[in-house]
Amino acid sequence: MKKIIIANFKMNPLTKKKAQELFKAYDIKTKHTVVLCPPFPFLEKGKNYILGAQNCFCRTEGPYTGAVSSKMLKDVGCKYILIGHSERRHIFGETNRIVNHKIKLCIKNKVKPVLCVGENAGEKRDVVLKKQLKEGLKDAQTKGIIIAYEPVFAIGTGKVCEIKDIINSFNLIKKIVPDAKVLYGGSVNSLNAKEILKVTDGILVGGASINKKEFLKIIK
Ligand code: PGA
């Protein structure tokens, strides 16, 4: 079945040349929808993949030095934007309120937001997800929205979430946002991707997406 596979390159690779090598390798026909989210300076459209971005600012234009808006990203070919990734929340201090502004602006500017949610280790999953979804999607049109469940303890650690917990989170998110497509992210690799794709609408791949061999195995 056709799934959504999103590559989050994060702040990698270091050069445009290396990013282009990845684009070239990943620009292949596959049954899945493949979305590549490189760093801003390397954004480049391809034939077989869809371009995405890792973040945008919560305003459309104006005196906001260093900021990039969803409208600009749309103009250079981005169709998806990751919003509220846990690294944005924890390192850059993004709150659910800011996330909500960004989501609404993406929708207004006709780019698909991918809302990232997930609990820290030791937090109550249901409570955190409900709050992040309620506040992040407040007054937003949820038709066609994509939500990525990414438990923080699983991101970049190699400790993938157990399948039963992925299924529980998937069901909880679908119950709260019935229109959503729900992805899983956190230590996805070529060995666990198939099993996770069976129980979700797709995956969000970080570390493994900048490893050519790994990511090709995942999308093929
Ligand atoms: P990871 O990252 O695959 O390296 O765990 C996922 C993400 O942060 O989106």
mmCIF file of C-alpha atoms and ligand atoms in Angstrom:
data_model
loop_
_atom_site.group_PDB
_atom_site.id
_atom_site.type_symbol
_atom_site.label_atom_id
_atom_site.label_comp_id
_atom_site.label_asym_id
_atom_site.label_seq_id
_atom_site.Cartn_x
_atom_site.Cartn_y
_atom_site.Cartn_z
ATOM 1 C CA MET A 1 0.000 0.000 0.000
ATOM 2 C CA LYS A 2 1.124 3.528 -0.739
ATOM 3 C CA LYS A 3 2.565 5.204 2.357
ATOM 4 C CA ILE A 4 4.149 8.572 3.114
ATOM 5 C CA ILE A 5 7.879 8.404 3.805
ATOM 6 C CA ILE A 6 9.405 11.675 4.967
ATOM 7 C CA ALA A 7 13.165 12.204 5.223
ATOM 8 C CA ASN A 8 14.237 14.748 7.812
ATOM 9 C CA PHE A 9 17.886 15.487 6.994
ATOM 10 C CA LYS A 10 18.083 17.804 10.056
ATOM 11 C CA MET A 11 21.268 19.962 9.906
ATOM 12 C CA ASN A 12 22.972 17.590 7.452
ATOM 13 C CA PRO A 13 24.848 17.151 5.150
ATOM 14 C CA LEU A 14 27.439 19.920 5.283
ATOM 15 C CA THR A 15 27.618 20.790 1.598
ATOM 16 C CA LYS A 16 25.221 21.356 -1.291
ATOM 17 C CA LYS A 17 27.186 18.825 -3.325
ATOM 18 C CA LYS A 18 26.551 16.109 -0.748
ATOM 19 C CA ALA A 19 22.856 17.040 -0.514
ATOM 20 C CA GLN A 20 22.597 16.797 -4.299
ATOM 21 C CA GLU A 21 24.141 13.338 -4.202
ATOM 22 C CA LEU A 22 21.358 12.263 -1.860
ATOM 23 C CA PHE A 23 18.639 13.883 -4.033
ATOM 24 C CA LYS A 24 20.003 12.119 -7.091
ATOM 25 C CA ALA A 25 20.081 8.751 -5.346
ATOM 26 C CA TYR A 26 16.562 9.160 -3.930
ATOM 27 C CA ASP A 27 14.967 10.466 -7.134
ATOM 28 C CA ILE A 28 13.610 7.057 -8.092
ATOM 29 C CA LYS A 29 10.179 5.664 -8.849
ATOM 30 C CA THR A 30 8.680 3.887 -5.845
ATOM 31 C CA LYS A 31 5.146 2.984 -4.806
ATOM 32 C CA HIS A 32 5.379 5.351 -1.833
ATOM 33 C CA THR A 33 5.120 9.140 -1.553
ATOM 34 C CA VAL A 34 8.663 10.200 -0.699
ATOM 35 C CA VAL A 35 9.166 13.657 0.810
ATOM 36 C CA LEU A 36 12.698 15.020 1.288
ATOM 37 C CA CYS A 37 13.250 17.789 3.854
ATOM 38 C CA PRO A 38 16.810 19.133 3.504
ATOM 39 C CA PRO A 39 18.179 22.255 5.218
ATOM 40 C CA PHE A 40 16.890 25.519 3.641
ATOM 41 C CA PRO A 41 19.980 26.365 1.518
ATOM 42 C CA PHE A 42 19.842 22.994 -0.218
ATOM 43 C CA LEU A 43 16.134 22.913 -1.167
ATOM 44 C CA GLU A 44 15.934 21.438 -4.661
ATOM 45 C CA LYS A 45 13.020 19.928 -6.541
ATOM 46 C CA GLY A 46 13.215 16.451 -8.095
ATOM 47 C CA LYS A 47 11.134 14.375 -10.482
ATOM 48 C CA ASN A 48 10.093 11.513 -8.240
ATOM 49 C CA TYR A 49 10.265 12.960 -4.764
ATOM 50 C CA ILE A 50 8.320 15.776 -3.160
ATOM 51 C CA LEU A 51 10.171 18.651 -1.570
ATOM 52 C CA GLY A 52 9.540 19.544 2.061
ATOM 53 C CA ALA A 53 11.037 21.843 4.701
ATOM 54 C CA GLN A 54 11.958 21.236 8.325
ATOM 55 C CA ASN A 55 10.450 24.399 9.764
ATOM 56 C CA CYS A 56 8.978 27.805 8.974
ATOM 57 C CA PHE A 57 8.357 31.008 10.921
ATOM 58 C CA CYS A 58 4.994 31.917 12.443
ATOM 59 C CA ARG A 59 4.548 35.051 10.280
ATOM 60 C CA THR A 60 4.305 35.384 6.502
ATOM 61 C CA GLU A 61 6.519 38.428 5.835
ATOM 62 C CA GLY A 62 8.103 41.425 7.511
ATOM 63 C CA PRO A 63 10.962 42.512 9.778
ATOM 64 C CA TYR A 64 11.907 39.091 11.155
ATOM 65 C CA THR A 65 15.644 38.757 10.545
ATOM 66 C CA GLY A 66 16.700 35.238 9.689
ATOM 67 C CA ALA A 67 13.162 33.897 9.393
ATOM 68 C CA VAL A 68 11.657 31.956 6.478
ATOM 69 C CA SER A 69 7.903 31.770 5.879
ATOM 70 C CA SER A 70 5.669 28.988 4.604
ATOM 71 C CA LYS A 71 4.718 31.206 1.664
ATOM 72 C CA MET A 72 8.386 31.513 0.614
ATOM 73 C CA LEU A 73 8.872 27.776 1.015
ATOM 74 C CA LYS A 74 5.803 27.122 -1.108
ATOM 75 C CA ASP A 75 7.219 29.467 -3.761
ATOM 76 C CA VAL A 76 10.443 27.452 -4.042
ATOM 77 C CA GLY A 77 8.535 24.191 -4.385
ATOM 78 C CA CYS A 78 7.920 22.854 -0.881
ATOM 79 C CA LYS A 79 4.682 20.973 -0.483
ATOM 80 C CA TYR A 80 5.133 19.814 3.117
ATOM 81 C CA ILE A 81 6.597 21.504 6.216
ATOM 82 C CA LEU A 82 7.496 19.810 9.503
ATOM 83 C CA ILE A 83 5.991 21.754 12.390
ATOM 84 C CA GLY A 84 6.722 21.334 16.084
ATOM 85 C CA HIS A 85 9.487 18.761 15.815
ATOM 86 C CA SER A 86 10.710 17.931 19.321
ATOM 87 C CA GLU A 87 14.108 19.488 18.540
ATOM 88 C CA ARG A 88 12.305 22.743 17.688
ATOM 89 C CA ARG A 89 10.289 22.484 20.887
ATOM 90 C CA HIS A 90 13.225 21.656 23.154
ATOM 91 C CA ILE A 91 16.166 23.525 21.628
ATOM 92 C CA PHE A 92 14.329 26.515 20.147
ATOM 93 C CA GLY A 93 11.610 26.832 22.788
ATOM 94 C CA GLU A 94 8.610 26.377 20.506
ATOM 95 C CA THR A 95 5.337 26.254 22.395
ATOM 96 C CA ASN A 96 2.021 24.750 21.307
ATOM 97 C CA ARG A 97 0.821 28.312 20.688
ATOM 98 C CA ILE A 98 3.644 28.998 18.227
ATOM 99 C CA VAL A 99 3.071 25.591 16.647
ATOM 100 C CA ASN A 100 -0.599 26.499 16.216
ATOM 101 C CA HIS A 101 0.260 29.780 14.432
ATOM 102 C CA LYS A 102 2.579 27.936 12.074
ATOM 103 C CA ILE A 103 0.031 25.217 11.309
ATOM 104 C CA LYS A 104 -2.643 27.782 10.443
ATOM 105 C CA LEU A 105 -0.261 29.767 8.252
ATOM 106 C CA CYS A 106 0.825 26.636 6.384
ATOM 107 C CA ILE A 107 -2.802 25.810 5.666
ATOM 108 C CA LYS A 108 -3.497 29.398 4.571
ATOM 109 C CA ASN A 109 -0.455 29.335 2.301
ATOM 110 C CA LYS A 110 -1.462 25.940 0.893
ATOM 111 C CA VAL A 111 1.471 23.883 2.164
ATOM 112 C CA LYS A 112 0.786 20.664 4.072
ATOM 113 C CA PRO A 113 1.879 20.882 7.705
ATOM 114 C CA VAL A 114 3.271 17.754 9.317
ATOM 115 C CA LEU A 115 2.551 18.259 13.004
ATOM 116 C CA CYS A 116 5.071 16.411 15.171
ATOM 117 C CA VAL A 117 3.914 15.288 18.615
ATOM 118 C CA GLY A 118 5.320 12.990 21.265
ATOM 119 C CA GLU A 119 6.033 12.554 24.929
ATOM 120 C CA ASN A 120 9.324 12.648 26.817
ATOM 121 C CA ALA A 121 10.416 9.528 28.678
ATOM 122 C CA GLY A 122 8.482 9.339 31.933
ATOM 123 C CA GLU A 123 5.612 11.555 30.738
ATOM 124 C CA LYS A 124 2.071 10.258 30.326
ATOM 125 C CA ARG A 125 1.668 9.695 26.606
ATOM 126 C CA ASP A 126 -2.108 10.226 26.452
ATOM 127 C CA VAL A 127 -1.965 13.468 28.402
ATOM 128 C CA VAL A 128 0.883 14.929 26.333
ATOM 129 C CA LEU A 129 -0.581 13.934 22.970
ATOM 130 C CA LYS A 130 -4.033 15.265 23.823
ATOM 131 C CA LYS A 131 -2.586 18.635 24.897
ATOM 132 C CA GLN A 132 -0.225 18.961 21.915
ATOM 133 C CA LEU A 133 -3.012 18.073 19.468
ATOM 134 C CA LYS A 134 -5.676 20.233 21.106
ATOM 135 C CA GLU A 135 -3.484 23.325 21.419
ATOM 136 C CA GLY A 136 -1.473 22.793 18.239
ATOM 137 C CA LEU A 137 -4.589 22.366 16.098
ATOM 138 C CA LYS A 138 -6.822 24.939 17.831
ATOM 139 C CA ASP A 139 -9.162 26.521 15.230
ATOM 140 C CA ALA A 140 -7.217 24.860 12.419
ATOM 141 C CA GLN A 141 -8.705 23.010 9.457
ATOM 142 C CA THR A 142 -7.628 19.406 9.983
ATOM 143 C CA LYS A 143 -8.705 17.969 6.641
ATOM 144 C CA GLY A 144 -5.693 16.291 5.018
ATOM 145 C CA ILE A 145 -3.412 17.073 7.947
ATOM 146 C CA ILE A 146 -0.466 14.800 8.683
ATOM 147 C CA ILE A 147 0.553 14.036 12.237
ATOM 148 C CA ALA A 148 3.842 12.375 13.124
ATOM 149 C CA TYR A 149 3.991 10.552 16.434
ATOM 150 C CA GLU A 150 7.585 10.836 17.609
ATOM 151 C CA PRO A 151 8.242 9.835 21.217
ATOM 152 C CA VAL A 152 11.244 11.909 22.294
ATOM 153 C CA PHE A 153 13.100 8.942 23.830
ATOM 154 C CA ALA A 154 13.097 7.246 20.412
ATOM 155 C CA ILE A 155 14.545 10.149 18.424
ATOM 156 C CA GLY A 156 18.153 9.569 17.412
ATOM 157 C CA THR A 157 18.680 6.984 20.135
ATOM 158 C CA GLY A 158 18.265 3.678 18.304
ATOM 159 C CA LYS A 159 15.514 2.818 20.814
ATOM 160 C CA VAL A 160 12.519 2.427 18.522
ATOM 161 C CA CYS A 161 9.092 2.487 20.160
ATOM 162 C CA GLU A 162 7.399 -0.881 20.620
ATOM 163 C CA ILE A 163 4.870 -1.744 17.920
ATOM 164 C CA LYS A 164 2.028 -2.042 20.448
ATOM 165 C CA ASP A 165 2.761 1.496 21.658
ATOM 166 C CA ILE A 166 2.906 2.782 18.076
ATOM 167 C CA ILE A 167 -0.505 1.197 17.449
ATOM 168 C CA ASN A 168 -1.962 2.669 20.661
ATOM 169 C CA SER A 169 -0.686 6.137 19.799
ATOM 170 C CA PHE A 170 -1.916 5.817 16.212
ATOM 171 C CA ASN A 171 -5.404 4.924 17.472
ATOM 172 C CA LEU A 172 -5.411 7.713 20.034
ATOM 173 C CA ILE A 173 -4.395 10.324 17.433
ATOM 174 C CA LYS A 174 -6.992 9.049 14.926
ATOM 175 C CA LYS A 175 -9.633 9.257 17.633
ATOM 176 C CA ILE A 176 -8.780 12.905 18.358
ATOM 177 C CA VAL A 177 -8.154 13.906 14.723
ATOM 178 C CA PRO A 178 -10.122 11.459 12.536
ATOM 179 C CA ASP A 179 -9.101 13.275 9.320
ATOM 180 C CA ALA A 180 -5.390 12.880 9.958
ATOM 181 C CA LYS A 181 -2.858 10.639 8.332
ATOM 182 C CA VAL A 182 -0.648 9.372 11.141
ATOM 183 C CA LEU A 183 3.066 8.639 10.761
ATOM 184 C CA TYR A 184 5.634 7.303 13.199
ATOM 185 C CA GLY A 185 9.138 8.688 13.695
ATOM 186 C CA GLY A 186 12.027 7.805 16.009
ATOM 187 C CA SER A 187 14.944 5.485 15.163
ATOM 188 C CA VAL A 188 13.320 4.138 12.012
ATOM 189 C CA ASN A 189 15.784 2.151 9.906
ATOM 190 C CA SER A 190 15.774 -0.392 7.101
ATOM 191 C CA LEU A 191 15.272 -3.256 9.556
ATOM 192 C CA ASN A 192 12.194 -1.938 11.371
ATOM 193 C CA ALA A 193 10.546 0.236 8.663
ATOM 194 C CA LYS A 194 8.431 -2.491 7.060
ATOM 195 C CA GLU A 195 6.847 -3.580 10.309
ATOM 196 C CA ILE A 196 6.075 0.029 11.292
ATOM 197 C CA LEU A 197 4.623 0.827 7.858
ATOM 198 C CA LYS A 198 2.150 -2.048 8.328
ATOM 199 C CA VAL A 199 0.486 -0.277 11.263
ATOM 200 C CA THR A 200 0.784 3.409 10.235
ATOM 201 C CA ASP A 201 0.154 5.715 7.273
ATOM 202 C CA GLY A 202 3.881 6.344 6.954
ATOM 203 C CA ILE A 203 7.169 7.128 8.651
ATOM 204 C CA LEU A 204 9.388 10.114 9.427
ATOM 205 C CA VAL A 205 13.030 9.128 9.078
ATOM 206 C CA GLY A 206 15.861 11.184 10.579
ATOM 207 C CA GLY A 207 19.340 9.679 10.900
ATOM 208 C CA ALA A 208 18.747 6.861 8.404
ATOM 209 C CA SER A 209 17.634 9.343 5.721
ATOM 210 C CA ILE A 210 21.163 10.673 5.178
ATOM 211 C CA ASN A 211 22.541 7.158 4.819
ATOM 212 C CA LYS A 212 22.042 6.380 1.125
ATOM 213 C CA LYS A 213 21.975 2.583 1.430
ATOM 214 C CA GLU A 214 19.631 2.645 4.408
ATOM 215 C CA PHE A 215 17.125 5.111 2.986
ATOM 216 C CA LEU A 216 17.030 3.409 -0.409
ATOM 217 C CA LYS A 217 16.185 0.115 1.315
ATOM 218 C CA ILE A 218 13.397 1.891 3.189
ATOM 219 C CA ILE A 219 11.740 3.523 0.173
ATOM 220 C CA LYS A 220 12.108 0.664 -2.316
HETATM 221 P P1 PGA B 1 15.694 9.619 13.956
HETATM 222 O O1 PGA B 1 14.967 11.037 13.919
HETATM 223 O O2 PGA B 1 15.147 8.801 12.819
HETATM 224 O O3 PGA B 1 17.155 9.942 13.770
HETATM 225 O O4 PGA B 1 15.397 9.011 15.283
HETATM 226 C C1 PGA B 1 13.611 11.143 13.615
HETATM 227 C C2 PGA B 1 13.200 12.588 13.668
HETATM 228 O O5 PGA B 1 13.773 13.331 14.463
HETATM 229 O O6 PGA B 1 12.310 13.027 12.924
#
